[in-house]
mmCIF file with all atom_site columns, C-alpha atoms in Angstrom:
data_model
loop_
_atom_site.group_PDB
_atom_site.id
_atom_site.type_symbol
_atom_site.label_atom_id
_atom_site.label_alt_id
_atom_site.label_comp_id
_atom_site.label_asym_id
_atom_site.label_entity_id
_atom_site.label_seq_id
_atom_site.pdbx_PDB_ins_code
_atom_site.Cartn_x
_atom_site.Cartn_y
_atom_site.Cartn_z
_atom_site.occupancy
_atom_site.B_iso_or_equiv
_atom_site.pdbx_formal_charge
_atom_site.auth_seq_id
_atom_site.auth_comp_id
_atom_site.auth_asym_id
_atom_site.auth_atom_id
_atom_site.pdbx_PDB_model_num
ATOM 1   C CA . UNK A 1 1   ? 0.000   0.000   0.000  1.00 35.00 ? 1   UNK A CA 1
ATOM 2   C CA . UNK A 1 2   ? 1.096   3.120   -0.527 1.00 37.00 ? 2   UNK A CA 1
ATOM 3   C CA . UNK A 1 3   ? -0.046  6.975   -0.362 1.00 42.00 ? 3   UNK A CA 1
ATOM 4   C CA . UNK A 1 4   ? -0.075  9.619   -2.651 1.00 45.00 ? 4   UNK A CA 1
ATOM 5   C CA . UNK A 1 5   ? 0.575   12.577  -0.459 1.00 46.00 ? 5   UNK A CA 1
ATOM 6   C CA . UNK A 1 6   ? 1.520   16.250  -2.484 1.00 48.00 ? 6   UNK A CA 1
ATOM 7   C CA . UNK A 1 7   ? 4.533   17.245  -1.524 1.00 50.00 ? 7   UNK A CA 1
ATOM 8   C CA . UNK A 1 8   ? 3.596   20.096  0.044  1.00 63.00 ? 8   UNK A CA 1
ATOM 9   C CA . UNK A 1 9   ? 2.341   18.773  3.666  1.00 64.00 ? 9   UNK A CA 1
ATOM 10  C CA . UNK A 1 10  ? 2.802   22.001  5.573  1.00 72.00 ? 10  UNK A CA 1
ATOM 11  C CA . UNK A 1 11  ? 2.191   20.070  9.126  1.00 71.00 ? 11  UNK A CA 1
ATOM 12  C CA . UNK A 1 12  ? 2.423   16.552  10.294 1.00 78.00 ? 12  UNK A CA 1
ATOM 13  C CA . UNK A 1 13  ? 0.991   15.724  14.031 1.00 79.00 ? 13  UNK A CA 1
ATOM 14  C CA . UNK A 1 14  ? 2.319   12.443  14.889 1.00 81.00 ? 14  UNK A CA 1
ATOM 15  C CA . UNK A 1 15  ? 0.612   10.975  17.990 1.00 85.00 ? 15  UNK A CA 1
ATOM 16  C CA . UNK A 1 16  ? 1.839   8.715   20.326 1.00 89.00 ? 16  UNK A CA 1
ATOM 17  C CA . UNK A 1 17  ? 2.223   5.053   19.966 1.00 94.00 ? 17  UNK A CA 1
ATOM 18  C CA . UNK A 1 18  ? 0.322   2.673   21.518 1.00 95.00 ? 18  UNK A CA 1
ATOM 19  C CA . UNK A 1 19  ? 0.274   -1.180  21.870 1.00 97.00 ? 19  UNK A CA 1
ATOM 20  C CA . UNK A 1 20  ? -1.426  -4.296  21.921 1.00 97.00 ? 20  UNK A CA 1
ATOM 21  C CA . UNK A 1 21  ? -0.367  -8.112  23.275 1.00 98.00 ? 21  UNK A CA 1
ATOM 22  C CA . UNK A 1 22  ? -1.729  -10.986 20.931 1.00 98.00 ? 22  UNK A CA 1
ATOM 23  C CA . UNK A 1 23  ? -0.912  -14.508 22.349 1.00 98.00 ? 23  UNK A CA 1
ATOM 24  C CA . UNK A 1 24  ? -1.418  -17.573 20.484 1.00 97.00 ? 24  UNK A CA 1
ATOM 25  C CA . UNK A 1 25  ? -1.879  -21.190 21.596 1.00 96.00 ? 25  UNK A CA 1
ATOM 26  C CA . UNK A 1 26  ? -0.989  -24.623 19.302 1.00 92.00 ? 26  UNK A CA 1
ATOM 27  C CA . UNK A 1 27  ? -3.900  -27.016 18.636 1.00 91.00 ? 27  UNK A CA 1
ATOM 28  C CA . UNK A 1 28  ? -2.262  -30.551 17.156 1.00 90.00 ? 28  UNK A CA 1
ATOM 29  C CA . UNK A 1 29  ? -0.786  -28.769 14.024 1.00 91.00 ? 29  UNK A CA 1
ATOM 30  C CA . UNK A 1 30  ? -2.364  -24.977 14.334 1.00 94.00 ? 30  UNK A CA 1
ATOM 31  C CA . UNK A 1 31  ? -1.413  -22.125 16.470 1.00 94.00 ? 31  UNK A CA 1
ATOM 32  C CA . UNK A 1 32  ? -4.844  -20.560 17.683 1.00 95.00 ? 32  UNK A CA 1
ATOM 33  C CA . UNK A 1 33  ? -5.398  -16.930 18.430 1.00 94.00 ? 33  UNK A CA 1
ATOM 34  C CA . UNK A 1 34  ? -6.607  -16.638 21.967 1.00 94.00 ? 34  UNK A CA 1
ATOM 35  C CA . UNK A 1 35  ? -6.545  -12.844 22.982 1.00 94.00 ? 35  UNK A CA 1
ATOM 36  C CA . UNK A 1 36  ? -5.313  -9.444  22.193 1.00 96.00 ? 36  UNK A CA 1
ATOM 37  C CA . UNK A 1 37  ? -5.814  -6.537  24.413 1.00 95.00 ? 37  UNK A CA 1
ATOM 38  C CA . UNK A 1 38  ? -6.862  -3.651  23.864 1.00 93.00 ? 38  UNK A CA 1
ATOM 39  C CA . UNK A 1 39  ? -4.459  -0.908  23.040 1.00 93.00 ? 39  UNK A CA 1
ATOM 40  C CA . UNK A 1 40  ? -2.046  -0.047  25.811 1.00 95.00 ? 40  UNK A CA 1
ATOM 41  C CA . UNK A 1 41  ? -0.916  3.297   26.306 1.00 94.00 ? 41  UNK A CA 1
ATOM 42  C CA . UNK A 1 42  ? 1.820   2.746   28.630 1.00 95.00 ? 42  UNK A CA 1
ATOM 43  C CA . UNK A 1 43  ? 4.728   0.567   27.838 1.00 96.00 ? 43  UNK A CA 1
ATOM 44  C CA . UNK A 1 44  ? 5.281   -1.015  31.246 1.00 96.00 ? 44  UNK A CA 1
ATOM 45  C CA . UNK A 1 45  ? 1.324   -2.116  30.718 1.00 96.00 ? 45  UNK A CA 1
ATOM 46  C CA . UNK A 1 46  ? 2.911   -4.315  27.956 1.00 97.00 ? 46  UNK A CA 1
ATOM 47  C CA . UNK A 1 47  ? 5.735   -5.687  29.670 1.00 97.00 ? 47  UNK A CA 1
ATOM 48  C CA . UNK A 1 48  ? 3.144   -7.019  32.543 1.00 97.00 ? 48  UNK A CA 1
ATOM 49  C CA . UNK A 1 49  ? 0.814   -8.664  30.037 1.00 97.00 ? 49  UNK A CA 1
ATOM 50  C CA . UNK A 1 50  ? 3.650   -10.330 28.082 1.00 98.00 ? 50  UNK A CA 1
ATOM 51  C CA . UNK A 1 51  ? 5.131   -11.591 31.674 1.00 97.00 ? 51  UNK A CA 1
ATOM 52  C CA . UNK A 1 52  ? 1.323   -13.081 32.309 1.00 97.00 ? 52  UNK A CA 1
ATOM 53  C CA . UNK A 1 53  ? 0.878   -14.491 28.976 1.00 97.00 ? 53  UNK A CA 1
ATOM 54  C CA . UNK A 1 54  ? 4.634   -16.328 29.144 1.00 97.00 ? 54  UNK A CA 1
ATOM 55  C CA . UNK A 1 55  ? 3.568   -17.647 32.361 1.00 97.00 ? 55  UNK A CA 1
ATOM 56  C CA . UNK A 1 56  ? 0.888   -19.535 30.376 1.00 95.00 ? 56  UNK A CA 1
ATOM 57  C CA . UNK A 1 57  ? 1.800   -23.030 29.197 1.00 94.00 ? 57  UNK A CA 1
ATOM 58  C CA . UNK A 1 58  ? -0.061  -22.839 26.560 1.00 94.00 ? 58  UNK A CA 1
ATOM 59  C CA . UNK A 1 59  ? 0.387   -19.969 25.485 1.00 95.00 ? 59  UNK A CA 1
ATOM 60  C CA . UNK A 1 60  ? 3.104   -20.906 22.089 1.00 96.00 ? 60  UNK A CA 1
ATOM 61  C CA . UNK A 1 61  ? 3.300   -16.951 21.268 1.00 96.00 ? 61  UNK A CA 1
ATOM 62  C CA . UNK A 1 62  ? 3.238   -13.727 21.918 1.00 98.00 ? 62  UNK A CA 1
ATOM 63  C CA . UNK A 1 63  ? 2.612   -10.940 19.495 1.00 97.00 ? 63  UNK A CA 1
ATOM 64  C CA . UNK A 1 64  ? 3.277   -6.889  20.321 1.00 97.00 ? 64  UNK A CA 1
ATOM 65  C CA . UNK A 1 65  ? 1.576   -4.388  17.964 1.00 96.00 ? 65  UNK A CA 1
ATOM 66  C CA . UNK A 1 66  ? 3.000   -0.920  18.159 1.00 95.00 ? 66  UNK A CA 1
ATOM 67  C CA . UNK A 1 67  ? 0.214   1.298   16.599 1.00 93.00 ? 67  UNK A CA 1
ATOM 68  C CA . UNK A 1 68  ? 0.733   5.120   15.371 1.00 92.00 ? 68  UNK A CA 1
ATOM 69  C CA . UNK A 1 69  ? -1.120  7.472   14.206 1.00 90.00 ? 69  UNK A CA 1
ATOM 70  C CA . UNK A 1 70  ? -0.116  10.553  12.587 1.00 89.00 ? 70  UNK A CA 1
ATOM 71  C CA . UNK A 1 71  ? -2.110  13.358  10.365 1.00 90.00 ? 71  UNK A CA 1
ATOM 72  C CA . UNK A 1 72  ? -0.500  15.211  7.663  1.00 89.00 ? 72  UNK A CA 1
ATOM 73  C CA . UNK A 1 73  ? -2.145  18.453  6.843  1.00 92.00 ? 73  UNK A CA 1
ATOM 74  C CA . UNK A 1 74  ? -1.508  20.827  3.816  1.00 93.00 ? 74  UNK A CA 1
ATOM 75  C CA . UNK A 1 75  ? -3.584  24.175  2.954  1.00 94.00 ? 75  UNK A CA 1
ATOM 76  C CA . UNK A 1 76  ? -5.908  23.875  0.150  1.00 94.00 ? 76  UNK A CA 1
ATOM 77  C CA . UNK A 1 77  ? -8.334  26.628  -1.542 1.00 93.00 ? 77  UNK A CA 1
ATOM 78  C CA . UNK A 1 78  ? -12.092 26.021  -2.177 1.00 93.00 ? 78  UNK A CA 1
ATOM 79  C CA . UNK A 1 79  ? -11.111 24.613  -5.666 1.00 92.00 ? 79  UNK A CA 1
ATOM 80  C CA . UNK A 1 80  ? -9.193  22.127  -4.822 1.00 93.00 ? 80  UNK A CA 1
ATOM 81  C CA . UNK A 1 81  ? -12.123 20.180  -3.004 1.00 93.00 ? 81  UNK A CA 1
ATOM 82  C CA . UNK A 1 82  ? -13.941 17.180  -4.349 1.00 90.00 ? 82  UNK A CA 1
ATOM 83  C CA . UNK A 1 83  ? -16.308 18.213  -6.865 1.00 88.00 ? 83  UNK A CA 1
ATOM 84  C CA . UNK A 1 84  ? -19.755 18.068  -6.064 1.00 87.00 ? 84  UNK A CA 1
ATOM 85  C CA . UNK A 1 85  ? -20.845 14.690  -4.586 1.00 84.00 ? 85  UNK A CA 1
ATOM 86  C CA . UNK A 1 86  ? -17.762 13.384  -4.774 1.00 79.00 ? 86  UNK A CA 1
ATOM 87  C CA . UNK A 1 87  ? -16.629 11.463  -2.339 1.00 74.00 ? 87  UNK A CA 1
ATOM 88  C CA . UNK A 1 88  ? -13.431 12.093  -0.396 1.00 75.00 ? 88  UNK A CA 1
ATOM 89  C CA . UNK A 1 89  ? -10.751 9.582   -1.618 1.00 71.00 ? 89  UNK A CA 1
ATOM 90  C CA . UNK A 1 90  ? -7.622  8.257   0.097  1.00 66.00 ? 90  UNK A CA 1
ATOM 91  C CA . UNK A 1 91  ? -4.563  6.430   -1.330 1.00 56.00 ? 91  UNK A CA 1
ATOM 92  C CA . UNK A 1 92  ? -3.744  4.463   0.964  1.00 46.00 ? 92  UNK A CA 1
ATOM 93  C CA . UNK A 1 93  ? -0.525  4.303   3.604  1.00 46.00 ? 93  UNK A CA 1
ATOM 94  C CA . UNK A 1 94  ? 2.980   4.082   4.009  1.00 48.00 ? 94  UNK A CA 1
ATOM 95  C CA . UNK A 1 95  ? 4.643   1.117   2.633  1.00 52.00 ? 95  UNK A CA 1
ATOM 96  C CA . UNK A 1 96  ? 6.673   0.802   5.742  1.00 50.00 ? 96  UNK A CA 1
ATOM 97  C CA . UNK A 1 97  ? 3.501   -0.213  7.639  1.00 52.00 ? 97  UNK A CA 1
ATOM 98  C CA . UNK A 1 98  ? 3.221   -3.967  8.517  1.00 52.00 ? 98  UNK A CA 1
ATOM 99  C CA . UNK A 1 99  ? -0.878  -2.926  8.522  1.00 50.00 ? 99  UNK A CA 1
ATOM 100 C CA . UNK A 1 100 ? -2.150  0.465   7.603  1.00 69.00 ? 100 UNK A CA 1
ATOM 101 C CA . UNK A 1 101 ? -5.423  2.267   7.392  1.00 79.00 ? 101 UNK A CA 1
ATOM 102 C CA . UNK A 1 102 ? -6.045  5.522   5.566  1.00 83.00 ? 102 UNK A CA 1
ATOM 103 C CA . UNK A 1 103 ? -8.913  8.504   6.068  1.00 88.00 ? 103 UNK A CA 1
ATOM 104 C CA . UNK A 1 104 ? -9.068  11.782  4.542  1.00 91.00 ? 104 UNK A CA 1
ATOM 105 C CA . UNK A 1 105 ? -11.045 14.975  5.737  1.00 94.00 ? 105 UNK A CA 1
ATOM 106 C CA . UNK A 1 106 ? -10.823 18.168  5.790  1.00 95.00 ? 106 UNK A CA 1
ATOM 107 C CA . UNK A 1 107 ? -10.435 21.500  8.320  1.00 95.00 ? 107 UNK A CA 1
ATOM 108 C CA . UNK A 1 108 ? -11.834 24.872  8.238  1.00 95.00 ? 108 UNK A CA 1
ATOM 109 C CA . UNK A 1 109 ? -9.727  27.036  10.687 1.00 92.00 ? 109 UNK A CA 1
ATOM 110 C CA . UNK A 1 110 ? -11.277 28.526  12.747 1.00 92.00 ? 110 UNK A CA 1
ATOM 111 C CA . UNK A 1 111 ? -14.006 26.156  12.565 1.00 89.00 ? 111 UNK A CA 1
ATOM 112 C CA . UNK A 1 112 ? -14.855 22.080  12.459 1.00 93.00 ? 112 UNK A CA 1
ATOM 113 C CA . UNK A 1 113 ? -11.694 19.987  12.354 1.00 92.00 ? 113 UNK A CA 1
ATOM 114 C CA . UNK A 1 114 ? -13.350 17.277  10.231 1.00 94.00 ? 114 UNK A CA 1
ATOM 115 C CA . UNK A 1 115 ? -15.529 17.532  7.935  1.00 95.00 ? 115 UNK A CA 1
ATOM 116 C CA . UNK A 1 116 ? -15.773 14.614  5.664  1.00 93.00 ? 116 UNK A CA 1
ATOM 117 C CA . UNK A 1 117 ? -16.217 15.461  2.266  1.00 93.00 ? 117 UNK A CA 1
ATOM 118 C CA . UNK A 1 118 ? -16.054 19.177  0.005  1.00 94.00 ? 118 UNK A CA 1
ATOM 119 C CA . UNK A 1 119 ? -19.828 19.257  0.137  1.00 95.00 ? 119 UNK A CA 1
ATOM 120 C CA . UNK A 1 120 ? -19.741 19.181  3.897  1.00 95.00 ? 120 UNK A CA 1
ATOM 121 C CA . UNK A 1 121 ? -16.853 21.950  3.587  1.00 95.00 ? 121 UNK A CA 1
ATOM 122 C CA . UNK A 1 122 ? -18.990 24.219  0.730  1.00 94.00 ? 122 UNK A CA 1
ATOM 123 C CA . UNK A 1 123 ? -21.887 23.412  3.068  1.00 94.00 ? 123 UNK A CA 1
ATOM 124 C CA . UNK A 1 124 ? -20.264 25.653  6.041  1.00 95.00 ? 124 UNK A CA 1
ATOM 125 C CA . UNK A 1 125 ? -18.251 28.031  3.712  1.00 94.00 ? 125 UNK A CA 1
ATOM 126 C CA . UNK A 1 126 ? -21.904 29.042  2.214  1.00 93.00 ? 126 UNK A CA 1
ATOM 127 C CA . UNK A 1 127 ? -23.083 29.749  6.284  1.00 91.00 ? 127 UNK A CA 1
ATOM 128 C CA . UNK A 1 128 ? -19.984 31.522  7.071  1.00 89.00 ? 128 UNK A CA 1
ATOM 129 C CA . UNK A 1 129 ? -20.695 35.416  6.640  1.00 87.00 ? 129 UNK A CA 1
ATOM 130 C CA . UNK A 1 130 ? -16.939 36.176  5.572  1.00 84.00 ? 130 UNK A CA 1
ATOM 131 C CA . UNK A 1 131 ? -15.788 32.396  4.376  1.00 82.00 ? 131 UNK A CA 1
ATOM 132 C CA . UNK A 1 132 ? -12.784 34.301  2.595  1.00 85.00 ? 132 UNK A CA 1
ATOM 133 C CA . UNK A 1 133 ? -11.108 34.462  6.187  1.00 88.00 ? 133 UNK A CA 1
ATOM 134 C CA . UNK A 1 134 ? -10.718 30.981  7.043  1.00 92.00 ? 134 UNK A CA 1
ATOM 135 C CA . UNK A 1 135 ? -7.988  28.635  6.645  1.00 94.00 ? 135 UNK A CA 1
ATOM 136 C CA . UNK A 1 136 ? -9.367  25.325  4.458  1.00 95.00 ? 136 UNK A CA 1
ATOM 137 C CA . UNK A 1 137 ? -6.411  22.249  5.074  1.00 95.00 ? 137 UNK A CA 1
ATOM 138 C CA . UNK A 1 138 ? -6.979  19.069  3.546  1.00 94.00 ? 138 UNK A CA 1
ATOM 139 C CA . UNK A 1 139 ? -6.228  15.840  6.364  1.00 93.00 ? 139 UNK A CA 1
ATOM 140 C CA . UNK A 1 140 ? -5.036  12.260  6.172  1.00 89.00 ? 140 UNK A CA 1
ATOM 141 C CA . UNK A 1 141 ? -4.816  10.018  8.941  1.00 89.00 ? 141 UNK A CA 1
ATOM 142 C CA . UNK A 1 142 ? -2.888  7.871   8.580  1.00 86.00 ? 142 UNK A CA 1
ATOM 143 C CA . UNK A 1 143 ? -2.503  4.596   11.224 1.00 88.00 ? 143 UNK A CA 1
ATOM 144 C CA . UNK A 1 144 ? 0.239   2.112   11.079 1.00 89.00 ? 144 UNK A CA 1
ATOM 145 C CA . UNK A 1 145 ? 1.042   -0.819  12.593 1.00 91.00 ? 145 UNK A CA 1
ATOM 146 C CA . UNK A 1 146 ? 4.243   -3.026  12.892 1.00 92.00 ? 146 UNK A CA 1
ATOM 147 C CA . UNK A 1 147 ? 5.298   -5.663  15.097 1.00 94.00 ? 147 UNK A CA 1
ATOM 148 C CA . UNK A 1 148 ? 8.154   -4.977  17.765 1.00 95.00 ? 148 UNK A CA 1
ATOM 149 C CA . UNK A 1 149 ? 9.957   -6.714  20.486 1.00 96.00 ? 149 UNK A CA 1
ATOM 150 C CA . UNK A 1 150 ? 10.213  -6.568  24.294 1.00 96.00 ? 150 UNK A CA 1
ATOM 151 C CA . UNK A 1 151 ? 13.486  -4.562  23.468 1.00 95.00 ? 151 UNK A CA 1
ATOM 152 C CA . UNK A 1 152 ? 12.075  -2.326  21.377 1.00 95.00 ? 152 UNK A CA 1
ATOM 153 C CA . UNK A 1 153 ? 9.268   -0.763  24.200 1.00 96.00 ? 153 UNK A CA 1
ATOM 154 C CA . UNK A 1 154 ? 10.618  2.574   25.205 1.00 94.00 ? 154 UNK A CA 1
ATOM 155 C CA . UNK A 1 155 ? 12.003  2.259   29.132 1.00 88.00 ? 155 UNK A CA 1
ATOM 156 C CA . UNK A 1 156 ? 9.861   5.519   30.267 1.00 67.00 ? 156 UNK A CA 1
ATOM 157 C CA . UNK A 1 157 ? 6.420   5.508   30.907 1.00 50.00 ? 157 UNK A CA 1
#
């Protein structure tokens, strides 16, 4: 997958990452899913579920997600929208991304953050007395996900 982003991306706001703990169990000849949590904001949260899963005997492996989100952001004019019923289209996401989801929107500033399509920003341009004063940037956020190790956690908290 990959993403074609314009090369002029004025801002990028890169969250922080988070994490999730999958652990698998073998069946005869399959390795079974059995749980993954939900996604843990603290690292040391992930070192205590690995240390309970490895405790399991069953358990055959264990799986850590680091997920990250960041949104890109570059200034657009009312032009540049999606025509008219269009719908607001995304490439996709980075190819460094083990997994990767993709969603585009757009910002009036000052005003709503996300607005999902160029109707929904003509829509609000058209109620705005002066419309010629705002700020119109066009979003993608963009989550990844990739495996990583014990060793790769970060050691603060």
């Amino acid at each position: 997958m990959t993403v074609a982003l314009e090369r002029s991306v004025v801002a990028v706001e890169q969250g922080r990452p988070r994490w999730s703990v999958s652990s698998y169990r073998r069946h005869g000849d399959l390795e079974l899913h059995e749980y993954t949590t939900h996604r843990l904001d603290s690292a040391d949260g992930v070192r205590e579920h690995y240390r309970l899963a490895s405790e399991r005997p069953w358990v055959s492996r264990i799986e850590i997600t680091e997920v990250t989100t960041a949104v890109l952001r570059r200034p657009i004019t009312e032009g540049q929208l999606p025509g008219p019923g269009r719908l607001t289209s995304v490439d996709d996401a980075p190819p460094q991304a083990a997994v990767a989801r993709a969603r585009r929107f757009f910002a009036v500033e000052p005003g709503p953050q996300e607005l999902p399509t160029g109707d929904a920003v003509r829509a609000h341009l058209a109620w705005l007395s002066c419309p010629q004063s705002v700020r119109l940037w066009e979003c993608t956020e963009v989550l990844s996900a990739r495996p990583v190790g014990l060793d790769d956690l970060p050691n603060d908290t």
